[in-house]
Coordinates of C-alpha atoms in Angstrom, one line a residue:
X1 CA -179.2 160.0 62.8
X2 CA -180.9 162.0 60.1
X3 CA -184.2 161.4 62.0
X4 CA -182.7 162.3 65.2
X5 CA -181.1 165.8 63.6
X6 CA -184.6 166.6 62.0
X7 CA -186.3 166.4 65.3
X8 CA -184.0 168.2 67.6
X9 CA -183.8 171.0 64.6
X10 CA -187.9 171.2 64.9
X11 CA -187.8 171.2 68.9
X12 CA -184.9 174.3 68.6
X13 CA -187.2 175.7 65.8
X14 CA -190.3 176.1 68.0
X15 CA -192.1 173.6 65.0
X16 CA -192.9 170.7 67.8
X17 CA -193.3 173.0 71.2
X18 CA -190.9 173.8 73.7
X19 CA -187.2 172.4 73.8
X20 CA -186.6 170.5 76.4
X21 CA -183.9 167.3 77.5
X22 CA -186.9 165.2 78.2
X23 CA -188.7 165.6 75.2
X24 CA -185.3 165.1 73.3
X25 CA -184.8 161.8 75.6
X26 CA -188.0 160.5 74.7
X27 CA -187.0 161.2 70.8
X28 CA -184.1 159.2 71.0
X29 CA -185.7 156.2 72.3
X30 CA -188.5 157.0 69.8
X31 CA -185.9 156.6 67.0
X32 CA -183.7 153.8 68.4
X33 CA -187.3 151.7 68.8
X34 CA -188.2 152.4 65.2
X35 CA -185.2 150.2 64.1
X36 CA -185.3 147.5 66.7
X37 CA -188.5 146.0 64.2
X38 CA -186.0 146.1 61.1
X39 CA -183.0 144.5 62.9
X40 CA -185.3 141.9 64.2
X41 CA -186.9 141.2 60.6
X42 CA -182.9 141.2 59.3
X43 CA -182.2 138.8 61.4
X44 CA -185.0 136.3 60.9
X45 CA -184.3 136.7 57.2
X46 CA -180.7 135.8 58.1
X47 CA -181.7 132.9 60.3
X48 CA -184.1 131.6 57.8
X49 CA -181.6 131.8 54.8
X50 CA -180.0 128.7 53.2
X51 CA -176.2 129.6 53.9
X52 CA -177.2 129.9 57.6
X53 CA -178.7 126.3 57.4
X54 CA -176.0 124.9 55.0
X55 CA -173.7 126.2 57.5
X56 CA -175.4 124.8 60.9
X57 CA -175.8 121.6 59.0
X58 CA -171.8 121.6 58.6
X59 CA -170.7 122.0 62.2
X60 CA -173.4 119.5 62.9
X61 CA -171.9 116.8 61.2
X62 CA -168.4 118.0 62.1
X63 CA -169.2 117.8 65.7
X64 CA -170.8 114.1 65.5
X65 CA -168.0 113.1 63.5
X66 CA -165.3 114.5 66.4
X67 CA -167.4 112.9 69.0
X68 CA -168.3 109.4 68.2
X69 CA -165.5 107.7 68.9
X70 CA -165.7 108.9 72.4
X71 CA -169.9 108.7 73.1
X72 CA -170.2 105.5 70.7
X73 CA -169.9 103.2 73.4
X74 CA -172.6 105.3 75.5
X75 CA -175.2 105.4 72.3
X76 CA -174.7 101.4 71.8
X77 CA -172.2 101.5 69.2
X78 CA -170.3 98.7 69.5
X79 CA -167.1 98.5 67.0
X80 CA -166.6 95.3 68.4
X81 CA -167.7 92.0 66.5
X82 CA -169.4 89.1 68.0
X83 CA -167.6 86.8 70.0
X84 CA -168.8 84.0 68.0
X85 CA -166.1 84.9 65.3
X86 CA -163.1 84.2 67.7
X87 CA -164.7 82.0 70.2
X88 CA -163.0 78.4 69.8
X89 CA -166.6 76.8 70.2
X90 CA -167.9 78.4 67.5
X91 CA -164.7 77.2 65.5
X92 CA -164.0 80.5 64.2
X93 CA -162.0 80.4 60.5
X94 CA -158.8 78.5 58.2
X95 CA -156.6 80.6 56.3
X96 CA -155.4 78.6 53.3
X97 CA -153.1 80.3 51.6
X98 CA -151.7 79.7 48.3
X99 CA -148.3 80.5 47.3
X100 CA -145.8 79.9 44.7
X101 CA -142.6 81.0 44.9
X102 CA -143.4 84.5 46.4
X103 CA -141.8 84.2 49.9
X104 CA -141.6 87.4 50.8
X105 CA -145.1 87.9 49.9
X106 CA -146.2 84.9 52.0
X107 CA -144.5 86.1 55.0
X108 CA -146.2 89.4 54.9
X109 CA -149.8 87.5 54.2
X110 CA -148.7 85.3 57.2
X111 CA -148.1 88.2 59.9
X112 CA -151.3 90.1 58.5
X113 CA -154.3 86.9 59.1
X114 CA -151.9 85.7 62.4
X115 CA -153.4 89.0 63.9
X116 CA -157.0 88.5 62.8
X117 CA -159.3 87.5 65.7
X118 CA -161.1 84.9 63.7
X119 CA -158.2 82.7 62.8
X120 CA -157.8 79.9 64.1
X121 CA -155.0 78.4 62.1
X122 CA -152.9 79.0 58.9
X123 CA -152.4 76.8 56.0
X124 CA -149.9 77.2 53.4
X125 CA -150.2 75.7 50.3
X126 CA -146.7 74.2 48.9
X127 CA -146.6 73.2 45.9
X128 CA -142.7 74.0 44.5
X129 CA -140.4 71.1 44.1
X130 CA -138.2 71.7 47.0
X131 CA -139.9 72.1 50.3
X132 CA -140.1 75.5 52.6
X133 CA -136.9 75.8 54.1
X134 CA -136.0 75.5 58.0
X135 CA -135.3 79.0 58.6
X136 CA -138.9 80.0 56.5
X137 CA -140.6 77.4 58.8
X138 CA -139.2 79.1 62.2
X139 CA -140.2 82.5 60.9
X140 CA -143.1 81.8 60.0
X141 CA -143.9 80.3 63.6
X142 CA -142.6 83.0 65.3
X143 CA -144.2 86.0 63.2
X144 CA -147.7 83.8 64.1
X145 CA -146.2 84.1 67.9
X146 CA -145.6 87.6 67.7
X147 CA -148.8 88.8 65.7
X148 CA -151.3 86.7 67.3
X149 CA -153.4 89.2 69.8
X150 CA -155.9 86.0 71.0
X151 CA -155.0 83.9 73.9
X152 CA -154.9 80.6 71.4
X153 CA -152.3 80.9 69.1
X154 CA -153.2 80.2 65.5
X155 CA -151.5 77.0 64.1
X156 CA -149.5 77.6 61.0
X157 CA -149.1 74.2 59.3
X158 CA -147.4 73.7 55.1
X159 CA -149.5 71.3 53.0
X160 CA -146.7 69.8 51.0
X161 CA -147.3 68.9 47.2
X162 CA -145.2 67.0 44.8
X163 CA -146.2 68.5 41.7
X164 CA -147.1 71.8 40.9
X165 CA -151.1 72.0 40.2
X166 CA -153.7 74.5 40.5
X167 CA -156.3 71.5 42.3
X168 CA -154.1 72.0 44.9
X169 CA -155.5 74.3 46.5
X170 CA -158.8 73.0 47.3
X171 CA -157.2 69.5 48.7
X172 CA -158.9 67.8 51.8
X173 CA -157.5 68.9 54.7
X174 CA -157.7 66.3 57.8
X175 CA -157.7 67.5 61.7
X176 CA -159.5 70.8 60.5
X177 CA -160.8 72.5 63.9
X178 CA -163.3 74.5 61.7
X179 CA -165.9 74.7 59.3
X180 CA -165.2 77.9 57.6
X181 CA -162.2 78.1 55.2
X182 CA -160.8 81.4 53.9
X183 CA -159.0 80.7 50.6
X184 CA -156.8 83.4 49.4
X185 CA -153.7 84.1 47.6
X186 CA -150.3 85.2 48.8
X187 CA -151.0 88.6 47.7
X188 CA -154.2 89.5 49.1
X189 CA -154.8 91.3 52.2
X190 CA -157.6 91.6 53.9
X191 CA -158.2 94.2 56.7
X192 CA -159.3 91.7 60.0
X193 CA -162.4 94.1 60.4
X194 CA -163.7 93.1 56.9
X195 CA -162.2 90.0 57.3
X196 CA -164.4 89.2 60.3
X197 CA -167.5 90.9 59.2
X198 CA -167.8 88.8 56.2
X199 CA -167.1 85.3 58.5
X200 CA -170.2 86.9 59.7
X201 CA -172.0 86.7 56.5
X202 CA -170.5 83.3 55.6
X203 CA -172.1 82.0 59.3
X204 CA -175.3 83.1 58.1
X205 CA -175.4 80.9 54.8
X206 CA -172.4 78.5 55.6
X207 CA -173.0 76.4 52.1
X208 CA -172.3 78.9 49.8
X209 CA -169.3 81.0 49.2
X210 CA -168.8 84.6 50.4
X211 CA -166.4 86.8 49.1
X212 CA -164.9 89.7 48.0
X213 CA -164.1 89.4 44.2
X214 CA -167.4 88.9 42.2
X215 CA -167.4 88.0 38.6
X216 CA -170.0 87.4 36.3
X217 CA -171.6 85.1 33.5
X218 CA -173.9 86.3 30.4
X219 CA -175.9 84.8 27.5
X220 CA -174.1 85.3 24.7
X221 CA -175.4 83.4 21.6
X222 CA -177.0 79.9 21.1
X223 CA -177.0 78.2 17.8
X224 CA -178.1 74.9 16.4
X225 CA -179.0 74.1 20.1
X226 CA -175.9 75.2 21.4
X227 CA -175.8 77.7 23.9
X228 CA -172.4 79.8 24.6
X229 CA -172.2 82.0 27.4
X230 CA -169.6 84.9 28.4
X231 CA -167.5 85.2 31.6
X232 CA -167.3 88.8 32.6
X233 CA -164.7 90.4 35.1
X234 CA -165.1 93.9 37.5
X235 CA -165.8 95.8 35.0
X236 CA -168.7 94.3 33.6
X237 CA -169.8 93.4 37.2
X238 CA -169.5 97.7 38.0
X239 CA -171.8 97.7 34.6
X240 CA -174.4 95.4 35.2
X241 CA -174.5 95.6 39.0
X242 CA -175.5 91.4 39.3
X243 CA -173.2 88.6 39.5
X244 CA -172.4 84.9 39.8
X245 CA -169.1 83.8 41.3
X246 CA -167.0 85.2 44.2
X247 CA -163.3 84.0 43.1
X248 CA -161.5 81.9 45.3
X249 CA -158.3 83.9 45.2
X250 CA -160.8 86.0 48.5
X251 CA -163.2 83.7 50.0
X252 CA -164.8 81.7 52.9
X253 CA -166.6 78.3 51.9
X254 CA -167.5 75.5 54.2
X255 CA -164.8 72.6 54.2
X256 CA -167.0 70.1 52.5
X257 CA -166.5 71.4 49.7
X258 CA -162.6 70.4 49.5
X259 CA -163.8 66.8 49.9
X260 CA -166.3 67.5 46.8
X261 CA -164.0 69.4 44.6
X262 CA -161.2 66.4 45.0
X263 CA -163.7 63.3 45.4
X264 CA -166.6 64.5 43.4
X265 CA -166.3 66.6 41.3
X266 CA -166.0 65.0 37.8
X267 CA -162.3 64.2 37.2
X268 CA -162.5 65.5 33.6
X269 CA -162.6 69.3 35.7
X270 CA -159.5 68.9 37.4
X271 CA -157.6 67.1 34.7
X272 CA -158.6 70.6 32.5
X273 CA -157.9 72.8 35.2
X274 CA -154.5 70.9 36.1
X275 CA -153.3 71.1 31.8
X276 CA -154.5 74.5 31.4
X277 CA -153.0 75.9 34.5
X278 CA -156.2 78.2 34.9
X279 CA -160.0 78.0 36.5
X280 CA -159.8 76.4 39.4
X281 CA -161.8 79.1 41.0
X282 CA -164.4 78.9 38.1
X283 CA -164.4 75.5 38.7
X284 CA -165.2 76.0 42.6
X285 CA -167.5 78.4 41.7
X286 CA -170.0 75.8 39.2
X287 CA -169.2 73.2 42.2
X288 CA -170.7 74.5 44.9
X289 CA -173.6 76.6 43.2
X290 CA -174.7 73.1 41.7
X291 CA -174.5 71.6 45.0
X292 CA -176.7 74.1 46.2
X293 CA -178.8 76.3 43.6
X294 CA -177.9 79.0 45.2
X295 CA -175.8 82.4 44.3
X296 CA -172.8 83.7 46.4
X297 CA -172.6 87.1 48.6
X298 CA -170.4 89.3 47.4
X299 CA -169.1 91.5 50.7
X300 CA -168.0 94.9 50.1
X301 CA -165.0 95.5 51.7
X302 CA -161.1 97.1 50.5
X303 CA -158.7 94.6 50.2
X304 CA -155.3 95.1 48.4
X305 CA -153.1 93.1 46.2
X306 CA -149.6 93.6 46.9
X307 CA -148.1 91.7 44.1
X308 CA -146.9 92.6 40.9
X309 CA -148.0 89.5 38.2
X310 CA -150.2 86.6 38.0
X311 CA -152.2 84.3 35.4
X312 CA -154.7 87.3 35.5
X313 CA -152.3 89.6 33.8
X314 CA -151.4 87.9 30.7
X315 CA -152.5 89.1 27.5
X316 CA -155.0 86.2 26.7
X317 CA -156.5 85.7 30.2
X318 CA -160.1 86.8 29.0
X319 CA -160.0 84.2 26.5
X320 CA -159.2 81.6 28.3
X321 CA -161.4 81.9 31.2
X322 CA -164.4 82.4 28.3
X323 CA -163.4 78.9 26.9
X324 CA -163.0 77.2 30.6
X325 CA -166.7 78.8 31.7
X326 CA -168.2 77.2 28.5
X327 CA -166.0 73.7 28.4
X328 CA -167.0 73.0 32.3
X329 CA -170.7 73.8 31.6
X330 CA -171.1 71.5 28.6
X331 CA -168.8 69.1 31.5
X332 CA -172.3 69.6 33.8
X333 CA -174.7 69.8 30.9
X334 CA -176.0 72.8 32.2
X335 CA -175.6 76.3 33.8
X336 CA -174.9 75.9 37.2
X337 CA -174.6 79.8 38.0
X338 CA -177.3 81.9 39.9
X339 CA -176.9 85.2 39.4
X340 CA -178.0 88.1 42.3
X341 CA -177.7 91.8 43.0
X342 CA -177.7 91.5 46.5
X343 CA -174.2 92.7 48.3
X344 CA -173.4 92.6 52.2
X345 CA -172.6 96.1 53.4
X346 CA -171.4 97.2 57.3
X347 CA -174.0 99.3 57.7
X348 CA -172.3 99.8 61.2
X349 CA -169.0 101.7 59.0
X350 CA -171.4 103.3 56.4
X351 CA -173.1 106.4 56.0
X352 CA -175.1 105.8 53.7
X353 CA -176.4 102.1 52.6

């Protein structure tokens, strides 16, 4: 305005000629062009500036996030797995479950893997003195019923023990439909969609284990000739970023391998295993990566422990599974383990991978 003011004051003054509207008209669009240049350059500035791209870059993301569940299926984006992991032809997966006086537990584990695609029957492991009651039986049936969203029902059967032993677990299993086993405990849950993704993996390499619980082995001294290694747990796994085992207690192996544990496998193993009440997943672990000289995958993927105690939480654990690691390799007269780096992601649920 102070431009406009000085002009029209020259015009009245006699300074810049005769005043007339049409000269004062062509002023103001003199003026008001002067300043379209500066807004212009303001807003390039503006457009070019890195809030204006941080923020673009925001309501980008926001906006494919909102959307993809509706246009994935238009872009290829499939969320559904192959149909090789429920197809009966392709055998799918057992879930054999161990338990141990945890009923409650067991019927929760039950009703979760009934509802997995994959399965394509349960196992319970039994090993208490006095068998599953009539009324567990029939709930457990009918929770398999109820839960089951495939056309063939999964079949829950109880393998019945008469003594309480840890080599239980990995007992031959006759009329098995499938190749693929899924041990796990009563208290682990696996989400189906991780569940089936890592029968995936396991179809890809169906002689070694794949799992979700990785543990690790080190050198840790050798004297006089004698070499002494340490078994390491998570946190040591986080640390290092390799590992050696996938633990049993979350795990798919073919079924062979019960037939090797219990035939096989040198009967000094299980006699340990069966007076120290502990190892039996180390022992799997040695077993299979000396039948094949291979490491395991370790599959990322949540899973969640819903109980409250096990052998892992008493005070000595560490000790113990330091002593079995060494005692069954000196059993083999050498170290089985192969350790990798390499872990099976989902690329398909990740953003970055």
């Amino acid at each position: 305005m102070s431009t406009l003011i000085a002009i029209r004051e020259a015009s009245l003054s006699g300074n810049g000629g005769d005043y007339s509207p049409a000269k004062e008209k062509a002023a103001n669009r003199g003026v008001y062009g002067a300043r379209s240049p500066l807004l212009h350059r303001r807003l390039r500035l503006l457009v070019g500036g890195a809030k204006y791209k941080l923020i673009l870059l925001f309501c980008l993301l926001t906006a494919i996030y909102l959307l993809s569940s509706k246009i994935s299926p238009f872009m290829g984006w499939n969320l559904h797995y192959p149909s090789s992991v429920s197809s009966p032809s392709r055998g799918g997966y057992t879930v054999l479950i161990n338990t141990w006086k945890r009923n409650t537990l067991l019927k929760q584990s039950v009703a979760h893997y009934a509802s997995c695609q994959g399965t394509d029957a349960i196992h319970v492991v039994w090993s208490e003195v006095d068998p599953p009651s009539y009324k567990l039986r029939d709930y457990l049936k009918k929770m398999v019923q109820k839960k089951s969203q495939t056309a063939h029902k999964p079949n829950l059967r109880f393998d019945l023990n008469e003594e309480d032993n840890l080599n239980n677990r990995f007992k031959p299993i006759q009329d098995l439909r499938t190749d693929a086993i899924f041990s796990v405990d009563d208290d682990v849950i696996v989400p189906c969609r991780t569940l089936d993704f890592a029968f995936t993996v396991w179809q890809t390499a169906p002689l070694t284990m794949v799992g979700f619980v990785p543990r690790m082995h080190w050198l840790n001294e050798e004297k006089n000739g004698v070499v002494h290694y340490r078994y390491g747990g998570w946190w040591s796994v986080w640390w290092m970023g390799t590992y050696s085992m996938v633990l049993s207690k979350a795990a798919f192996f073919h079924k062979q391998y019960l037939e090797l544990y219990t035939e096989k496998m040198p009967s000094s193993i299980q006699d340990y295993v069966s007076r120290e009440r502990n190892c039996e997943d180390i022992a799997m672990s040695l077993l299979v990566a000396n039948a094949t000289g291979a490491p395991p995958i370790w599959v990322k993927g949540k899973i969640y422990e819903i109980g409250s105690s096990g052998i892992s939480s008493l005070k000595d654990h560490s000790d113990k599974r330091n002593k079995c690691l060494n005692d069954f390799v000196s059993l083999y007269g050498a170290m089985p383990l192969v350790s990798t780096n390499v872990k099976a992601v989902d690329a398909r649920h990740e953003w970055f991978w």
